[in-house]
């Protein structure tokens, strides 16, 4: 069975992205005949005890890995992180209030634009005019009085920046964070957060499932005059089984959680990412300007490493040769170009080492 998975491919895709090989193999086996039930996971009723076991196992493992306290609800929703751009304001941005946005990249801009269609918003800080090379300096004390919540993006997938640490929270203003591209790669201080969400397809599992972790006391303040399916309370009341959940995705997410546990948990993932990131950034820094990193050093992401070569033609050549050697997904996002290596949890260190070797060789032959 091992042989069915190509081993000469290095997956640096930005999302959907690499999954642990052992997870794929286990999924392949248990999908077909789950626990000798004669049913694959995708063929069973979401109301059956067999599925319920899968569902609650995934929820519980996620809770344990991220040390989510009991006063937070964990929801499994659909619609991706993008639906959360709309759902958060629909639930909490009521008339007379304003939502504060920290703009640190394209996804935070999208979140801000979507909220602005629903209610009043303002920009608390932005590094847009610096091409989002760094995380803005921000002080939560400077929020307006009628602020409904502050919205942050923990890791900027497209520009390759990540918050090294967060400002101290004002106890009266909820903080909502899009952690789509770095969830489960470092711990979360739940005293500083009220709602954390993530599309699973970068660091937590396959696409089709969105994680929302929300403080119960915040959820109780939500607007109840919105469609039932868009209300957090609806999903919380029914343990994310209000309607048919994406059962297959939730199953695989559970396998990824088990894999992270086996690797030593979130702290092990953090150290692993740091090692992988350092290798790449060191290669960039020691290239005498052959490779130029996009992010300012203090804002560098340990999930998405973005860089340029001296001109577009050389970048094209780099991507072309990389592709021929089995490196997948190294092209930058279509909106900004350049190169990007996404080194999420499931990307093995050996793949990063191979990339580094390729980068050094490419430089030698193209000076
Ligand atoms: C990928 C990504 C999104 C979009 O996620 P969807 O699940 O496709 O809606 C939003 N925010 C961040 C930070 C992302 O990386």
XYZ file of C-alpha atoms and ligand atoms in Angstrom:
382
model
C 0.000 0.000 0.000
C 2.932 2.285 0.775
C 3.901 2.096 -2.880
C 0.714 3.802 -4.002
C 1.919 7.111 -2.570
C 4.535 8.824 -4.724
C 7.626 9.408 -2.658
C 9.467 11.670 -5.089
C 7.011 14.542 -4.663
C 7.609 17.380 -2.194
C 4.330 19.095 -1.419
C 4.664 22.784 -0.496
C 1.093 23.702 -1.434
C -0.490 26.644 0.409
C -3.879 24.973 0.888
C -5.273 22.433 0.578
C -1.840 21.209 1.523
C 0.211 18.254 2.675
C -1.362 15.725 5.040
C 0.750 13.247 7.015
C 1.350 10.149 4.873
C 0.395 7.857 7.770
C -2.960 9.668 8.008
C -3.638 9.114 4.315
C -2.827 5.433 4.611
C -5.006 5.018 7.689
C -7.847 6.928 6.033
C -7.579 4.729 2.978
C -7.986 1.590 5.060
C -10.634 2.655 7.541
C -12.694 4.603 5.041
C -13.449 1.410 3.186
C -14.607 -0.738 6.059
C -14.732 1.265 9.246
C -14.242 -0.959 12.291
C -15.606 -3.938 10.394
C -19.022 -2.320 10.044
C -18.978 -3.022 6.314
C -19.525 0.717 5.805
C -17.109 3.421 4.831
C -17.137 6.552 6.987
C -18.862 8.467 4.184
C -21.686 5.954 3.895
C -22.923 5.924 7.481
C -25.678 8.018 9.016
C -24.492 11.079 10.895
C -27.038 10.082 13.566
C -25.520 6.634 14.100
C -23.491 5.725 17.204
C -20.626 4.744 14.916
C -20.418 8.252 13.443
C -21.017 9.942 16.782
C -17.906 8.245 18.101
C -15.883 9.700 15.198
C -17.439 13.149 15.651
C -16.822 13.466 19.380
C -13.380 11.910 19.110
C -12.345 14.657 16.660
C -13.866 17.390 18.848
C -12.283 16.048 22.042
C -8.839 15.540 20.562
C -8.847 19.072 19.197
C -9.923 20.413 22.605
C -7.160 18.524 24.335
C -4.406 19.488 21.857
C -5.212 23.202 22.076
C -6.034 23.087 25.828
C -9.400 24.705 25.119
C -11.061 25.562 28.473
C -14.596 24.402 29.338
C -16.033 27.881 28.952
C -15.354 27.682 25.213
C -17.452 25.791 22.682
C -15.799 24.043 19.734
C -17.887 24.006 16.564
C -17.386 22.146 13.304
C -18.971 24.218 10.542
C -18.949 24.390 6.763
C -18.384 27.323 4.418
C -14.659 27.728 5.096
C -12.945 30.581 6.874
C -14.639 32.833 4.309
C -18.080 32.144 5.764
C -16.711 33.248 9.140
C -15.879 36.624 7.562
C -19.679 37.068 7.319
C -20.884 34.995 10.265
C -18.907 36.885 12.912
C -20.409 40.279 11.997
C -23.876 38.773 11.516
C -23.744 37.456 15.062
C -21.958 40.318 16.813
C -21.895 43.501 14.746
C -25.221 44.951 15.829
C -26.443 48.482 15.031
C -24.665 51.201 17.008
C -21.490 49.140 17.232
C -18.336 49.048 15.120
C -15.899 46.252 14.432
C -12.151 47.012 14.553
C -9.890 45.412 11.956
C -6.157 44.946 11.949
C -5.132 44.673 8.317
C -2.065 42.487 7.940
C -2.696 40.874 4.556
C -5.202 39.894 1.889
C -7.316 37.650 4.107
C -7.761 40.293 6.784
C -8.768 42.738 4.044
C -11.394 40.272 2.853
C -12.685 39.791 6.390
C -12.906 43.578 6.814
C -14.700 44.110 3.478
C -17.240 41.414 4.262
C -17.977 42.834 7.720
C -18.372 46.290 6.157
C -21.291 44.935 4.096
C -23.056 43.973 7.303
C -22.295 46.782 9.727
C -19.920 49.582 10.649
C -16.201 48.905 10.770
C -12.952 50.789 11.202
C -9.281 50.017 10.650
C -7.317 49.855 13.869
C -3.940 49.361 12.180
C -2.633 48.410 8.759
C 0.644 47.752 6.926
C -0.965 47.741 3.493
C 1.189 50.655 2.284
C 4.289 48.601 3.148
C 3.102 45.688 1.012
C 2.229 43.865 4.219
C 5.889 43.103 4.909
C 5.286 43.172 8.625
C 2.625 42.856 11.304
C 1.410 46.341 12.304
C 2.128 47.756 15.735
C -1.174 47.953 17.511
C -2.480 48.912 20.869
C -5.914 47.622 21.831
C -6.337 50.629 24.167
C -6.833 52.808 21.112
C -10.152 51.127 20.200
C -13.309 53.199 19.910
C -15.769 52.931 22.756
C -18.535 51.180 20.837
C -16.234 48.468 19.474
C -18.096 45.170 19.027
C -14.894 43.161 18.562
C -11.360 43.297 17.209
C -10.457 41.080 14.258
C -6.934 39.741 13.667
C -5.301 37.279 11.269
C -2.655 35.266 13.099
C -0.659 34.155 10.053
C -0.763 35.874 6.698
C -0.687 33.001 4.262
C -0.101 35.104 1.153
C 2.528 37.582 2.416
C 4.288 35.187 4.791
C 4.045 37.123 8.036
C 2.917 35.965 11.465
C 2.283 37.666 14.801
C 5.207 36.897 17.127
C 2.911 37.704 20.084
C -0.400 39.495 20.592
C -1.284 42.770 22.311
C -2.868 42.481 25.748
C -6.629 42.258 25.511
C -8.990 44.896 26.871
C -11.346 42.797 29.029
C -14.379 44.588 27.557
C -13.606 44.056 23.888
C -13.770 40.550 22.384
C -10.898 39.452 20.141
C -11.709 37.291 17.087
C -8.855 35.684 15.215
C -8.540 33.967 11.866
C -5.971 31.220 12.518
C -6.572 29.309 9.280
C -2.930 28.934 8.366
C -1.241 28.422 11.728
C -3.757 26.686 13.995
C -2.160 23.771 15.863
C 1.344 25.043 15.150
C 1.569 26.919 18.456
C -0.430 27.214 21.641
C -3.224 29.753 22.095
C -3.610 31.832 25.250
C -7.365 31.568 25.804
C -7.359 34.514 28.218
C -6.479 36.720 25.259
C -8.981 35.316 22.723
C -12.756 35.077 22.463
C -13.257 33.486 19.063
C -10.678 31.629 16.991
C -11.536 30.125 13.639
C -9.767 28.206 10.904
C -10.529 26.457 7.662
C -9.004 23.019 8.287
C -7.322 22.565 4.918
C -3.974 24.146 5.768
C -2.856 22.785 9.081
C -5.610 20.616 10.519
C -7.045 18.319 7.883
C -8.877 18.276 4.562
C -11.081 21.028 3.140
C -14.797 21.177 3.861
C -14.549 21.596 7.595
C -14.109 24.827 9.529
C -13.119 24.967 13.179
C -14.702 27.688 15.337
C -13.711 27.952 18.997
C -15.857 30.486 20.809
C -16.213 31.748 24.365
C -19.658 30.735 25.645
C -20.310 34.093 27.319
C -19.667 35.836 23.977
C -21.975 33.451 22.157
C -24.783 34.329 24.560
C -24.649 37.967 23.400
C -25.175 37.029 19.724
C -27.887 38.540 17.565
C -30.807 36.100 17.444
C -32.485 37.743 14.429
C -30.381 36.015 11.813
C -30.977 32.829 9.808
C -30.857 29.759 12.060
C -27.995 28.141 10.189
C -25.786 31.219 10.583
C -26.212 31.432 14.334
C -23.380 30.036 16.471
C -25.933 29.137 19.129
C -27.739 26.778 16.734
C -24.618 24.707 16.172
C -23.501 24.834 19.800
C -26.871 23.545 21.029
C -26.652 20.479 18.817
C -22.924 19.667 19.158
C -22.351 20.662 15.517
C -24.931 18.091 14.411
C -27.705 20.567 13.586
C -27.541 19.390 9.994
C -25.398 16.879 8.115
C -21.770 17.627 8.908
C -18.925 16.882 6.445
C -18.444 13.444 8.004
C -15.454 12.318 5.935
C -13.535 15.547 6.599
C -14.262 15.351 10.324
C -12.993 11.774 10.369
C -9.720 12.712 8.681
C -9.352 15.739 10.941
C -9.504 13.293 13.869
C -6.707 11.240 12.311
C -4.593 14.385 11.958
C -5.263 15.211 15.635
C -4.091 11.730 16.622
C -0.975 12.186 14.486
C -0.163 15.532 16.172
C -0.629 13.855 19.567
C 1.810 11.110 18.570
C 4.354 13.703 17.430
C 4.309 15.283 20.891
C 1.452 17.777 20.585
C 1.294 21.429 19.624
C 4.592 22.348 21.307
C 6.376 19.713 19.213
C 4.699 21.189 16.117
C 5.944 24.644 17.099
C 9.527 23.478 17.457
C 9.284 21.476 14.238
C 8.014 24.539 12.319
C 10.713 26.711 13.818
C 13.417 24.307 12.644
C 11.948 24.104 9.137
C 11.451 27.880 8.886
C 14.974 28.634 10.135
C 16.515 26.373 7.500
C 14.743 28.242 4.716
C 15.281 31.735 6.114
C 18.954 30.953 6.673
C 19.254 29.885 3.048
C 17.635 33.146 1.963
C 19.778 35.275 4.291
C 23.029 33.594 3.275
C 22.347 33.849 -0.453
C 23.975 37.296 -0.839
C 20.726 38.715 -2.146
C 20.100 35.968 -4.706
C 16.923 35.161 -2.765
C 15.141 38.083 -1.115
C 12.625 37.420 1.656
C 9.360 39.374 1.480
C 8.695 39.625 5.218
C 10.583 41.800 7.695
C 12.651 39.551 9.943
C 10.646 40.141 13.125
C 7.357 39.270 11.352
C 8.524 36.166 9.497
C 6.053 33.317 9.330
C 7.031 29.803 10.301
C 4.245 28.505 8.054
C 4.615 30.331 4.719
C 8.073 31.394 3.580
C 7.784 34.017 0.835
C 10.681 35.178 -1.325
C 11.681 36.647 -4.662
C 14.555 36.204 -7.084
C 16.181 39.165 -8.821
C 13.729 39.244 -11.725
C 10.590 37.553 -12.933
C 12.396 35.581 -15.581
C 14.721 33.989 -13.054
C 11.751 33.255 -10.803
C 10.070 31.492 -13.705
C 13.206 29.471 -14.321
C 13.430 28.605 -10.619
C 9.814 27.436 -10.480
C 10.210 25.501 -13.714
C 13.291 23.613 -12.535
C 11.774 23.047 -9.091
C 8.684 21.529 -10.639
C 10.781 19.186 -12.745
C 12.502 17.985 -9.555
C 9.153 17.196 -7.866
C 8.645 20.348 -5.780
C 4.948 21.187 -5.885
C 3.262 24.487 -5.025
C 6.273 26.823 -4.790
C 4.703 29.611 -6.832
C 3.546 32.626 -4.840
C -0.163 33.494 -4.581
C -1.590 34.676 -7.913
C -2.160 38.131 -6.406
C 1.504 38.876 -5.610
C 3.634 36.410 -7.579
C 7.132 35.448 -6.441
C 7.794 32.207 -4.608
C 6.324 30.689 -1.483
C 7.078 27.511 0.418
C 4.248 26.522 2.739
C 5.709 24.394 5.505
C 2.672 23.405 7.534
C 2.735 20.757 10.282
C 2.582 17.786 7.911
C 5.525 18.873 5.737
C 8.477 16.687 6.751
C 11.836 18.234 7.666
C 13.475 16.070 4.994
C 11.386 17.818 2.312
C 12.555 21.210 3.545
C 16.135 19.950 3.522
C 15.696 18.814 -0.071
C 14.298 22.227 -0.992
C 17.226 23.988 0.656
C 19.631 21.808 -1.290
C 17.769 22.597 -4.500
C 17.849 26.342 -3.753
C 21.593 26.270 -3.110
C 22.268 24.319 -6.286
C 20.034 26.598 -8.312
C 21.932 29.606 -7.041
C 25.291 28.028 -7.937
C 24.183 27.408 -11.510
C 22.456 30.787 -12.047
C 24.746 33.431 -10.558
C -6.969 30.134 3.202
C -7.350 31.205 4.124
C -8.663 31.688 4.194
C -9.764 31.201 3.281
O -10.209 29.992 3.716
P -11.469 29.250 3.016
O -11.613 28.066 3.925
O -11.040 28.902 1.635
O -12.624 30.146 3.050
C -8.946 32.652 5.136
N -7.999 33.127 5.964
C -6.724 32.696 5.914
C -5.721 33.264 6.854
C -6.360 31.725 4.996
O -5.100 31.295 4.952
